[in-house]
Short mmCIF file of C-alpha atoms and ligand atoms in Angstrom, two decimals:
data_model
loop_
_atom_site.label_atom_id
_atom_site.label_comp_id
_atom_site.label_asym_id
_atom_site.label_seq_id
_atom_site.Cartn_x
_atom_site.Cartn_y
_atom_site.Cartn_z
CA MET A 367 58.22 81.97 70.37
CA HIS A 368 61.96 82.01 71.39
CA ALA A 369 62.92 79.75 68.37
CA GLU A 370 64.54 82.64 66.36
CA PHE A 371 66.51 83.61 69.40
CA LEU A 372 67.86 80.20 70.24
CA ALA A 373 68.80 79.74 66.56
CA SER A 374 70.82 83.09 66.72
CA LEU A 375 72.48 81.79 69.85
CA ALA A 376 73.49 78.64 67.99
CA ARG A 377 74.83 80.70 65.16
CA ALA A 378 76.95 82.68 67.58
CA VAL A 379 78.49 79.84 69.73
CA GLY A 380 77.75 76.63 67.69
CA GLU A 381 74.67 74.43 68.13
CA ARG A 382 76.51 72.07 70.55
CA HIS A 383 76.98 74.90 73.00
CA VAL A 384 73.27 75.80 73.38
CA LEU A 385 71.97 73.24 75.76
CA THR A 386 68.16 72.83 75.98
CA GLY A 387 67.63 69.16 76.84
CA GLU A 388 66.40 68.18 80.26
CA ALA A 389 69.40 66.10 81.35
CA ASP A 390 72.08 68.51 79.88
CA THR A 391 70.64 71.52 81.51
CA ALA A 392 69.56 70.16 84.88
CA PRO A 393 72.86 70.64 86.74
CA TYR A 394 72.82 74.43 85.60
CA TYR A 395 69.17 74.90 86.87
CA ILE A 396 69.72 73.98 90.39
CA ASP A 397 72.07 75.49 93.00
CA TRP A 398 74.66 73.67 95.28
CA ARG A 399 72.48 73.57 98.27
CA ARG A 400 69.59 72.34 96.15
CA GLN A 401 67.35 75.18 97.48
CA TYR A 402 66.62 76.99 94.12
CA ARG A 403 65.52 75.34 91.00
CA ALA A 404 64.08 76.92 87.97
CA ARG A 405 64.28 76.48 84.21
CA ALA A 406 65.71 78.93 81.71
CA LEU A 407 65.26 79.04 77.94
CA ALA A 408 68.76 77.44 77.36
CA VAL A 409 72.34 77.13 78.87
CA VAL A 410 74.76 78.95 76.56
CA ARG A 411 78.39 77.98 76.66
CA PRO A 412 80.46 80.74 74.63
CA ALA A 413 84.17 79.95 74.06
CA ASP A 414 85.64 83.56 74.41
CA THR A 415 85.01 87.13 75.10
CA ALA A 416 83.80 88.00 71.70
CA GLN A 417 81.24 85.22 71.86
CA VAL A 418 80.13 86.29 75.36
CA ALA A 419 79.55 89.82 73.96
CA GLU A 420 77.45 88.45 71.00
CA VAL A 421 75.38 86.31 73.34
CA VAL A 422 74.68 89.33 75.49
CA ARG A 423 73.79 91.54 72.41
CA LEU A 424 71.48 88.92 71.09
CA ALA A 425 69.76 88.48 74.61
CA ALA A 426 69.29 92.16 75.01
CA ALA A 427 67.81 92.53 71.46
CA ALA A 428 65.44 89.73 72.48
CA GLY A 429 64.77 91.23 75.89
CA VAL A 430 65.95 88.09 77.48
CA ALA A 431 67.60 88.08 80.84
CA ILE A 432 71.15 86.61 81.58
CA VAL A 433 72.23 84.65 84.43
CA PRO A 434 76.00 84.39 84.51
CA GLN A 435 77.26 81.09 85.99
CA GLY A 436 80.72 79.84 87.00
CA GLY A 437 81.31 76.79 88.97
CA ASN A 438 77.77 77.00 90.46
CA THR A 439 79.08 76.61 93.96
CA GLY A 440 77.44 79.79 95.21
CA LEU A 441 75.43 79.64 98.47
CA SER A 442 72.89 82.33 97.99
CA GLY A 443 70.94 81.19 94.88
CA GLY A 444 72.79 83.71 92.75
CA SER A 445 73.99 81.55 89.93
CA VAL A 446 70.54 79.77 88.88
CA PRO A 447 67.57 81.23 87.09
CA THR A 448 64.57 82.54 89.00
CA GLY A 449 61.97 81.31 86.45
CA ALA A 450 60.30 84.67 86.83
CA ARG A 451 60.90 85.78 83.23
CA PRO A 452 62.64 84.51 80.06
CA GLU A 453 66.17 84.00 80.98
CA ILE A 454 69.28 82.12 79.64
CA VAL A 455 72.14 80.73 81.80
CA LEU A 456 75.55 82.08 80.47
CA SER A 457 78.10 79.61 81.52
CA LEU A 458 81.69 80.87 81.59
CA ALA A 459 83.18 77.34 81.83
CA ARG A 460 84.76 77.40 78.35
CA LEU A 461 86.63 80.60 79.10
CA ASN A 462 89.25 78.70 80.94
CA ARG A 463 92.64 79.95 79.58
CA ILE A 464 95.50 81.40 81.50
CA ARG A 465 96.41 84.25 79.12
CA GLU A 466 99.64 85.37 80.72
CA ILE A 467 101.97 85.11 83.81
CA ASP A 468 104.31 87.93 84.39
CA PRO A 469 106.51 86.69 87.34
CA LEU A 470 108.52 89.88 87.69
CA ASN A 471 105.32 91.99 87.76
CA ASP A 472 103.78 89.31 90.18
CA THR A 473 100.61 89.08 88.09
CA ILE A 474 98.71 86.33 86.34
CA THR A 475 95.99 87.20 83.73
CA VAL A 476 93.26 84.62 83.63
CA GLU A 477 89.78 84.10 81.94
CA ALA A 478 86.78 83.99 84.19
CA GLY A 479 86.08 80.23 83.79
CA CYS A 480 89.47 79.16 85.22
CA VAL A 481 88.83 76.90 88.13
CA LEU A 482 90.34 78.44 91.20
CA ALA A 483 92.72 75.46 92.02
CA ASP A 484 94.05 75.72 88.39
CA VAL A 485 95.03 79.38 89.13
CA GLN A 486 96.67 78.36 92.19
CA ARG A 487 98.60 75.61 90.40
CA ALA A 488 99.66 77.94 87.56
CA ALA A 489 101.11 80.42 90.16
CA ARG A 490 102.92 77.65 91.82
CA GLU A 491 104.41 76.38 88.64
CA ALA A 492 105.68 79.99 88.09
CA GLY A 493 107.33 79.84 91.61
CA ARG A 494 104.70 82.26 92.89
CA TYR A 495 101.67 82.01 95.23
CA PHE A 496 97.98 82.90 94.56
CA PRO A 497 96.38 83.02 98.20
CA LEU A 498 92.68 82.69 97.47
CA SER A 499 91.57 79.43 99.02
CA LEU A 500 88.21 77.92 100.00
CA ALA A 501 86.77 74.45 100.25
CA ALA A 502 85.06 74.77 96.84
CA GLU A 503 88.40 75.63 94.99
CA GLY A 504 88.35 72.44 92.90
CA SER A 505 85.13 73.54 91.12
CA CYS A 506 84.47 77.14 91.66
CA HIS A 507 85.58 79.63 88.99
CA ILE A 508 87.61 82.81 89.46
CA GLY A 509 84.89 84.75 87.67
CA GLY A 510 82.50 83.39 90.42
CA ASN A 511 85.00 84.24 93.18
CA LEU A 512 85.43 87.81 92.00
CA SER A 513 81.60 88.20 91.48
CA THR A 514 80.99 87.20 94.88
CA ASN A 515 84.05 88.74 96.40
CA ALA A 516 84.85 85.29 97.91
CA GLY A 517 86.80 85.17 101.25
CA GLY A 518 87.98 81.74 102.41
CA VAL A 519 90.77 80.90 104.76
CA ASN A 520 93.54 83.28 103.93
CA VAL A 521 91.75 86.50 104.13
CA LEU A 522 93.39 87.38 107.50
CA ARG A 523 96.78 87.93 105.77
CA TYR A 524 95.94 88.48 102.04
CA GLY A 525 92.50 90.00 101.99
CA ASN A 526 89.22 88.99 100.06
CA ALA A 527 89.04 88.26 96.27
CA ARG A 528 88.58 92.00 95.79
CA GLU A 529 92.19 92.61 97.12
CA GLN A 530 93.68 90.14 94.54
CA VAL A 531 92.56 92.04 91.47
CA LEU A 532 94.42 94.69 89.46
CA GLY A 533 92.43 94.64 86.23
CA LEU A 534 89.27 93.42 84.78
CA GLU A 535 87.65 92.53 81.43
CA VAL A 536 83.90 92.91 81.50
CA VAL A 537 81.17 92.46 78.88
CA LEU A 538 78.59 95.23 79.70
CA ALA A 539 74.78 94.67 79.62
CA ASP A 540 74.51 96.06 76.12
CA GLY A 541 77.22 93.66 74.84
CA ARG A 542 80.17 96.18 74.73
CA VAL A 543 83.41 94.92 76.04
CA TRP A 544 85.22 97.06 78.53
CA ASN A 545 89.03 96.16 78.50
CA GLY A 546 90.22 97.09 82.00
CA LEU A 547 92.95 94.54 82.08
CA ARG A 548 95.59 96.83 83.45
CA ALA A 549 98.42 95.22 85.51
CA LEU A 550 99.24 98.35 87.50
CA ARG A 551 99.53 98.60 91.22
CA LYS A 552 99.06 102.37 91.05
CA ASP A 553 96.56 104.06 88.93
CA ASN A 554 94.72 107.10 90.03
CA THR A 555 92.86 108.07 86.93
CA GLY A 556 89.25 108.45 88.21
CA TYR A 557 86.62 106.06 89.68
CA ASP A 558 87.93 102.64 90.28
CA LEU A 559 85.29 100.93 88.06
CA LYS A 560 86.58 97.33 88.45
CA GLN A 561 85.52 97.39 91.96
CA LEU A 562 82.01 97.89 91.04
CA PHE A 563 81.82 94.61 89.22
CA ILE A 564 83.48 92.69 92.11
CA GLY A 565 80.87 91.47 94.46
CA ALA A 566 78.11 92.42 92.16
CA GLU A 567 76.91 88.93 91.74
CA GLY A 568 76.55 89.30 87.91
CA THR A 569 73.97 92.00 88.21
CA LEU A 570 76.04 94.71 86.54
CA GLY A 571 77.88 92.82 83.81
CA VAL A 572 79.72 89.64 83.00
CA ILE A 573 83.34 89.39 84.08
CA THR A 574 85.33 87.59 81.31
CA ALA A 575 89.01 88.01 82.53
CA ALA A 576 91.06 89.37 85.33
CA VAL A 577 94.63 90.43 86.09
CA LEU A 578 95.46 89.07 89.53
CA ARG A 579 98.27 89.74 92.01
CA LEU A 580 100.77 86.95 92.89
CA HIS A 581 102.68 86.69 96.01
CA PRO A 582 106.05 85.10 96.97
CA GLN A 583 105.65 81.33 97.54
CA PRO A 584 106.07 80.74 101.39
CA ALA A 585 109.02 78.36 102.04
CA ALA A 586 107.32 76.64 104.91
CA THR A 587 103.89 76.53 106.65
CA ALA A 588 103.14 75.27 110.01
CA THR A 589 99.70 74.15 111.20
CA ALA A 590 98.30 73.71 114.64
CA TRP A 591 94.97 72.44 116.05
CA VAL A 592 94.42 74.22 119.39
CA ALA A 593 91.85 73.54 122.13
CA LEU A 594 90.20 76.40 124.13
CA ASP A 595 87.54 77.05 126.69
CA SER A 596 85.72 79.82 124.83
CA PRO A 597 85.47 82.00 121.87
CA ALA A 598 86.79 84.86 123.92
CA ARG A 599 90.04 82.78 124.39
CA ALA A 600 90.30 82.32 120.60
CA VAL A 601 90.10 86.15 120.09
CA GLU A 602 92.77 86.54 122.82
CA LEU A 603 94.99 83.95 121.20
CA LEU A 604 94.86 85.54 117.83
CA ALA A 605 96.03 88.82 119.20
CA ARG A 606 98.87 86.89 120.96
CA LEU A 607 99.92 85.06 117.78
CA ARG A 608 99.80 88.13 115.85
CA ALA A 609 102.00 89.98 118.41
CA ARG A 610 104.56 87.03 118.29
CA LEU A 611 104.35 85.95 114.63
CA GLY A 612 103.19 89.25 112.82
CA GLU A 613 102.00 88.82 109.26
CA ARG A 614 102.97 85.17 109.28
CA VAL A 615 99.57 84.15 110.46
CA ASN A 616 97.69 83.16 107.39
CA ALA A 617 94.70 81.37 108.75
CA PHE A 618 92.85 81.34 112.10
CA GLU A 619 89.65 79.39 112.15
CA LEU A 620 87.27 78.68 115.02
CA ILE A 621 85.55 75.29 115.23
CA GLY A 622 82.92 74.44 117.89
CA ARG A 623 82.89 71.05 119.43
CA ALA A 624 79.55 70.15 117.77
CA CYS A 625 81.25 70.72 114.35
CA LEU A 626 84.13 68.36 115.06
CA GLU A 627 81.57 65.78 116.47
CA ALA A 628 79.45 66.06 113.19
CA VAL A 629 82.72 65.56 111.16
CA LEU A 630 83.81 62.46 113.13
CA ALA A 631 80.32 61.04 112.64
CA HIS A 632 80.38 61.93 108.96
CA ALA A 633 83.81 60.97 107.74
CA ARG A 634 85.06 57.52 108.61
CA GLU A 635 88.79 58.23 108.44
CA ALA A 636 88.49 61.49 110.57
CA ARG A 637 90.13 61.43 114.05
CA ASP A 638 90.02 63.74 116.96
CA PRO A 639 93.52 65.30 116.98
CA LEU A 640 93.56 65.56 120.85
CA ALA A 641 93.02 62.91 123.53
CA ARG A 642 90.27 64.80 125.30
CA ALA A 643 87.17 66.66 124.19
CA HIS A 644 87.26 70.45 124.43
CA PRO A 645 84.21 72.88 123.72
CA TRP A 646 86.33 75.00 121.23
CA TYR A 647 89.07 74.79 118.78
CA VAL A 648 91.23 76.97 116.54
CA LEU A 649 92.86 75.57 113.49
CA THR A 650 95.75 78.04 112.72
CA GLU A 651 98.36 78.13 109.84
CA VAL A 652 101.42 80.21 109.76
CA ALA A 653 103.72 80.66 106.92
CA ASP A 654 107.04 82.27 106.22
CA ALA A 655 110.33 82.11 104.34
CA ASP A 656 111.97 80.53 107.37
CA ALA A 657 112.86 76.73 107.40
CA PHE A 658 109.91 74.53 108.83
CA GLU A 659 111.84 73.73 112.07
CA ALA A 660 112.34 77.43 112.77
CA LEU A 661 108.78 78.40 112.02
CA ALA A 662 107.32 75.46 114.05
CA ALA A 663 109.38 76.44 116.91
CA ARG A 664 108.12 79.92 116.86
CA LEU A 665 104.56 78.74 116.79
CA GLU A 666 105.14 76.25 119.54
CA ALA A 667 106.82 78.91 121.70
CA ALA A 668 103.94 81.36 121.14
CA LEU A 669 101.27 78.57 121.97
CA GLY A 670 103.34 77.54 125.02
CA GLU A 671 103.25 81.08 126.38
CA ALA A 672 99.41 81.25 125.76
CA ALA A 673 99.10 77.97 127.52
CA GLU A 674 100.99 79.38 130.68
CA ALA A 675 98.64 82.35 130.64
CA GLY A 676 95.62 79.97 130.64
CA VAL A 677 94.54 80.94 127.14
CA VAL A 678 95.10 77.58 125.58
CA ARG A 679 94.07 74.19 126.96
CA ASP A 680 95.98 71.79 124.56
CA ALA A 681 97.45 71.93 121.17
CA ALA A 682 98.72 69.61 118.46
CA ILE A 683 101.14 70.87 115.86
CA ALA A 684 101.37 69.12 112.52
CA HIS A 685 104.77 67.61 111.85
CA SER A 686 104.19 66.60 108.38
CA ALA A 687 102.37 67.80 105.28
CA GLN A 688 100.04 64.78 105.67
CA GLN A 689 99.29 65.64 109.25
CA ALA A 690 98.57 69.25 108.24
CA ALA A 691 96.30 68.08 105.47
CA ALA A 692 94.38 65.84 107.90
CA LEU A 693 93.75 68.80 110.19
CA TRP A 694 92.56 70.93 107.36
CA ARG A 695 90.33 68.08 106.20
CA LEU A 696 88.49 68.26 109.44
CA ARG A 697 87.79 72.05 108.83
CA GLU A 698 86.91 71.38 105.23
CA THR A 699 84.48 68.64 105.95
CA ILE A 700 82.37 70.66 108.25
CA PRO A 701 80.03 72.07 105.56
CA GLU A 702 79.08 68.57 104.24
CA ALA A 703 78.92 67.13 107.72
CA GLN A 704 75.92 69.28 108.76
CA PHE A 705 73.95 69.90 105.58
CA ALA A 706 70.42 70.40 106.30
CA ASN A 707 69.81 73.23 108.77
CA VAL A 708 69.40 77.01 108.95
CA LYS A 709 72.70 78.60 107.81
CA HIS A 710 74.04 82.07 108.42
CA ASP A 711 77.23 83.79 107.10
CA VAL A 712 77.78 86.77 109.31
CA SER A 713 80.42 89.10 110.51
CA VAL A 714 80.97 91.49 113.28
CA PRO A 715 84.08 93.18 114.44
CA VAL A 716 86.63 90.57 115.56
CA SER A 717 86.48 91.80 119.18
CA ARG A 718 82.60 91.28 119.30
CA VAL A 719 82.85 87.57 118.02
CA PRO A 720 82.49 86.22 121.64
CA ALA A 721 79.44 88.52 122.28
CA LEU A 722 77.83 87.46 119.18
CA ILE A 723 78.27 83.73 119.96
CA GLU A 724 76.86 84.34 123.60
CA ARG A 725 74.00 86.46 122.52
CA ALA A 726 72.77 84.49 119.57
CA GLY A 727 73.27 81.24 121.54
CA ARG A 728 71.15 82.55 124.36
CA ALA A 729 68.32 83.73 122.02
CA ILE A 730 68.28 80.43 119.97
CA GLU A 731 68.09 78.38 123.17
CA ALA A 732 65.15 80.47 124.48
CA ARG A 733 63.21 80.26 121.24
CA PHE A 734 64.40 76.74 120.00
CA PRO A 735 65.55 74.85 123.13
CA GLY A 736 67.88 71.87 122.66
CA GLN A 737 68.65 72.60 118.88
CA PRO A 738 72.40 72.13 118.17
CA ILE A 739 74.38 75.06 116.93
CA TYR A 740 77.31 74.49 114.38
CA CYS A 741 79.55 77.50 114.83
CA PHE A 742 82.68 77.71 112.83
CA GLY A 743 84.59 79.94 110.50
CA HIS A 744 87.01 82.61 109.93
CA VAL A 745 87.18 84.28 113.39
CA GLY A 746 90.35 86.06 112.42
CA ASP A 747 88.05 88.08 109.95
CA GLY A 748 85.20 88.28 112.40
CA ASN A 749 83.21 86.01 110.05
CA LEU A 750 81.30 83.05 111.49
CA HIS A 751 79.42 80.31 109.76
CA TYR A 752 76.63 80.05 112.26
CA ASN A 753 74.36 77.01 111.52
CA VAL A 754 71.41 76.18 113.58
CA GLY A 755 69.38 72.99 114.32
CA ASP A 756 68.72 69.88 112.23
CA ALA A 757 66.51 69.31 109.16
CA THR A 758 63.32 69.94 111.22
CA LEU A 759 64.22 73.53 111.85
CA VAL A 760 64.49 74.36 108.08
CA ALA A 761 60.69 74.98 108.16
CA HIS A 762 61.29 77.80 110.60
CA ARG A 763 64.06 79.44 108.69
CA PRO A 764 62.69 83.00 108.61
CA GLU A 765 62.29 82.91 112.50
CA VAL A 766 65.70 81.41 113.08
CA ASN A 767 67.24 84.09 110.68
CA ARG A 768 65.46 86.84 112.53
CA VAL A 769 66.90 85.68 115.99
CA VAL A 770 70.44 85.48 114.55
CA TYR A 771 70.22 88.61 112.47
CA ASP A 772 68.92 90.72 115.33
CA ALA A 773 71.97 89.75 117.34
CA VAL A 774 74.24 90.46 114.45
CA ALA A 775 72.50 93.91 113.98
CA ALA A 776 72.82 94.75 117.64
CA LEU A 777 76.62 94.27 117.45
CA GLY A 778 77.04 96.33 114.27
CA GLY A 779 77.72 93.41 111.98
CA SER A 780 76.70 92.25 108.45
CA ILE A 781 74.25 89.42 107.46
CA SER A 782 76.34 88.38 104.54
CA ALA A 783 80.02 88.19 105.21
CA GLU A 784 81.16 85.99 102.27
CA HIS A 785 78.39 84.39 100.29
CA GLY A 786 76.52 87.46 98.99
CA LEU A 787 72.74 88.27 98.84
CA GLY A 788 71.72 86.38 95.57
CA GLN A 789 68.01 85.30 96.01
CA LEU A 790 68.52 84.14 99.62
CA LYS A 791 68.97 87.50 101.23
CA ARG A 792 67.58 89.85 98.65
CA ASP A 793 64.64 90.81 100.77
CA GLU A 794 66.31 90.58 104.20
CA ILE A 795 68.92 93.05 103.32
CA ARG A 796 66.29 95.69 103.14
CA ARG A 797 65.90 95.54 106.98
CA HIS A 798 69.64 96.04 107.41
CA LYS A 799 71.07 98.44 104.87
CA ASP A 800 70.51 102.19 105.14
CA PRO A 801 67.94 103.26 102.53
CA LEU A 802 70.36 105.81 101.18
CA GLU A 803 72.88 102.95 100.55
CA LEU A 804 70.23 100.93 98.75
CA GLU A 805 69.15 104.13 96.72
CA LEU A 806 72.96 104.51 95.54
CA MET A 807 72.98 100.84 94.63
CA GLN A 808 69.71 101.09 92.57
CA ALA A 809 71.23 104.31 90.83
CA LEU A 810 74.35 102.19 89.89
CA LYS A 811 72.28 99.42 88.59
CA ARG A 812 70.23 101.78 86.46
CA ALA A 813 73.31 103.42 85.02
CA LEU A 814 74.97 100.11 84.00
CA ASP A 815 71.92 97.94 83.30
CA PRO A 816 69.14 100.26 82.56
CA ARG A 817 66.79 97.44 81.11
CA GLY A 818 67.43 95.15 84.04
CA LEU A 819 68.63 92.29 82.03
CA MET A 820 71.70 91.26 84.14
CA ASN A 821 70.81 88.57 86.75
CA PRO A 822 67.36 90.06 87.71
CA GLY A 823 65.93 89.08 91.01
CA LYS A 824 69.29 88.89 92.73
CA VAL A 825 70.77 91.29 95.16
CA LEU A 826 68.45 94.10 94.65
P1 FAD B 1177 78.76 80.61 90.89
O1 FAD B 1177 78.11 79.88 92.03
O2 FAD B 1177 78.56 80.07 89.53
O3 FAD B 1177 78.16 82.12 90.90
C1 FAD B 1177 78.21 83.03 91.96
C2 FAD B 1177 77.67 84.33 91.62
O4 FAD B 1177 78.46 85.00 90.79
C3 FAD B 1177 76.23 84.35 90.79
O5 FAD B 1177 75.48 85.61 91.26
C4 FAD B 1177 76.65 84.40 89.53
O6 FAD B 1177 75.59 84.92 88.55
C5 FAD B 1177 77.92 85.30 89.55
N1 FAD B 1177 78.91 84.94 88.54
C6 FAD B 1177 79.66 83.84 88.35
N2 FAD B 1177 80.49 83.92 87.42
C7 FAD B 1177 80.39 85.22 86.89
C8 FAD B 1177 81.05 86.01 85.82
N3 FAD B 1177 82.05 85.56 85.16
N4 FAD B 1177 80.62 87.26 85.62
C9 FAD B 1177 79.76 87.91 86.39
N5 FAD B 1177 78.95 87.22 87.33
C10 FAD B 1177 79.38 85.95 87.64
N6 FAD B 1177 82.63 81.30 99.70
C11 FAD B 1177 83.51 82.04 100.37
O7 FAD B 1177 83.56 83.34 100.08
N7 FAD B 1177 84.32 81.54 101.19
C12 FAD B 1177 84.40 80.31 101.63
O8 FAD B 1177 85.17 79.87 102.51
C13 FAD B 1177 83.44 79.34 100.89
N8 FAD B 1177 83.55 78.06 101.14
C14 FAD B 1177 82.63 77.30 100.46
C15 FAD B 1177 82.70 75.89 100.64
C16 FAD B 1177 81.96 75.07 99.97
C17 FAD B 1177 82.02 73.60 100.11
C18 FAD B 1177 81.04 75.46 98.98
C19 FAD B 1177 80.18 74.66 98.08
C20 FAD B 1177 80.92 76.99 98.83
C21 FAD B 1177 81.88 77.76 99.40
N9 FAD B 1177 81.77 79.15 99.15
C22 FAD B 1177 82.59 79.97 99.87
C23 FAD B 1177 80.85 79.65 98.32
C24 FAD B 1177 81.28 79.74 96.86
O9 FAD B 1177 82.12 78.62 96.64
C25 FAD B 1177 81.80 81.10 96.48
O10 FAD B 1177 80.78 81.99 96.50
C26 FAD B 1177 82.52 81.08 95.13
O11 FAD B 1177 83.18 82.35 95.03
C27 FAD B 1177 81.49 80.89 93.96
O12 FAD B 1177 82.16 80.76 92.74
P2 FAD B 1177 81.62 79.97 91.43
O13 FAD B 1177 82.34 79.91 90.30
O14 FAD B 1177 80.97 78.66 91.97
O15 FAD B 1177 80.25 81.00 91.21
ZN1 ZN B 1178 83.67 80.70 104.80
#
């Protein structure tokens, strides 16, 4: 019954770019964690903004819903169909051009389907730095990063994806194109509309391009792997490093011993950077216009002072790019080294991170004794990836979630710090968000997508 609709899509984007075959569509219909799988009518791959607009108009006319998809690395089931109604997956992969780099304005204008690592590379080749960085950067798209307001390892210094954006181009739910590609650092001319689409997970419109901020390329980075007795020591160390090194602290990642052990078991080439085992680690990176030696000496001095004060147990500073990369590989391998368990992506004020780990840990042990806890993440942003148990616990997911989310709520935190709500947390968020806030979100949704065609069944 959708034959005429599919034929109109083929006329709009070319027959080759409307995928309906089982093998061609399968990767688009399942999410990265393999938790959500559903079919759509087709996967449509437009080549440019005009084609995206045409596809959206055709879908709106046919009453077919649209699931925007970037690199499909999202962790909340937002990028795949729900199967609840006729849908198409709208892949942005072919919108992968870098439209402009303006080094003197420190901006880059990119299409939504650019892979994050390619944006970083283009900035580097222009002698600039694009700071957004996460383990999925080789396959996630900038459009997906903006739609999820991605975080990653450099938020501490440079902010979330949201903070990198000066302008956006968006295809609205009725197929009109909003050209908001302004490259201005100052623009107080009413509501900041672009911010609505950032973090909206495709529920308000399709992002097709963005103007992003660039930064000076740091001359040197120094990386250290630090052992500590407790998360409280990690929070203390962060304050000390910031006092001594200021804005030079790029990244500050907490890693529990169980995570390191999982990585050592999973990756043959991985090595424990220190001679003895310690309960907690921090991987920190500082960057500056200094020469490496001067920067490493500053970092070493700050760590030395912290060790004298009893905050740090041991530390290893990387003395080559290879050593630094090996330390980062340990951190980046954690997600795949503990794949099947019950995951949480939560935040609390930085000062309350130790209380959260303590409180959630006690509650989990009381309810599910002996289950391992893989706790790691961006402690400098108050954001923990707090993963519980082995595959046997997955059947108890709602109960495990409840235990962790209650601890988060008691400490004034959020149940989704980075990965968004998608399908995964769409229902749970109702327990945590003020009804008035939800009402305002519904009102915005109705204003921008009155027929509910943009990524239905996600977020709200
Ligand atoms: P997708 O998964 O394709 O889509 C994500 C959401 O955005 C969906 O709701 C989709 O409908 C919507 N969307 C995508 N493109 C558009 C568009 N152009 N217009 C409108 N809506 C759109 N996330 C972090 O924040 N920090 C991390 O450190 C981090 N680490 C990760 C590590 C690994 C190994 C993996 C697999 C994921 C990680 N993630 C992390 C999650 C994920 O990579 C991010 O959410 C990323 O921003 C998603 O980008 P994507 O292109 O894959 O988007
Ligand atoms: Zn993360």
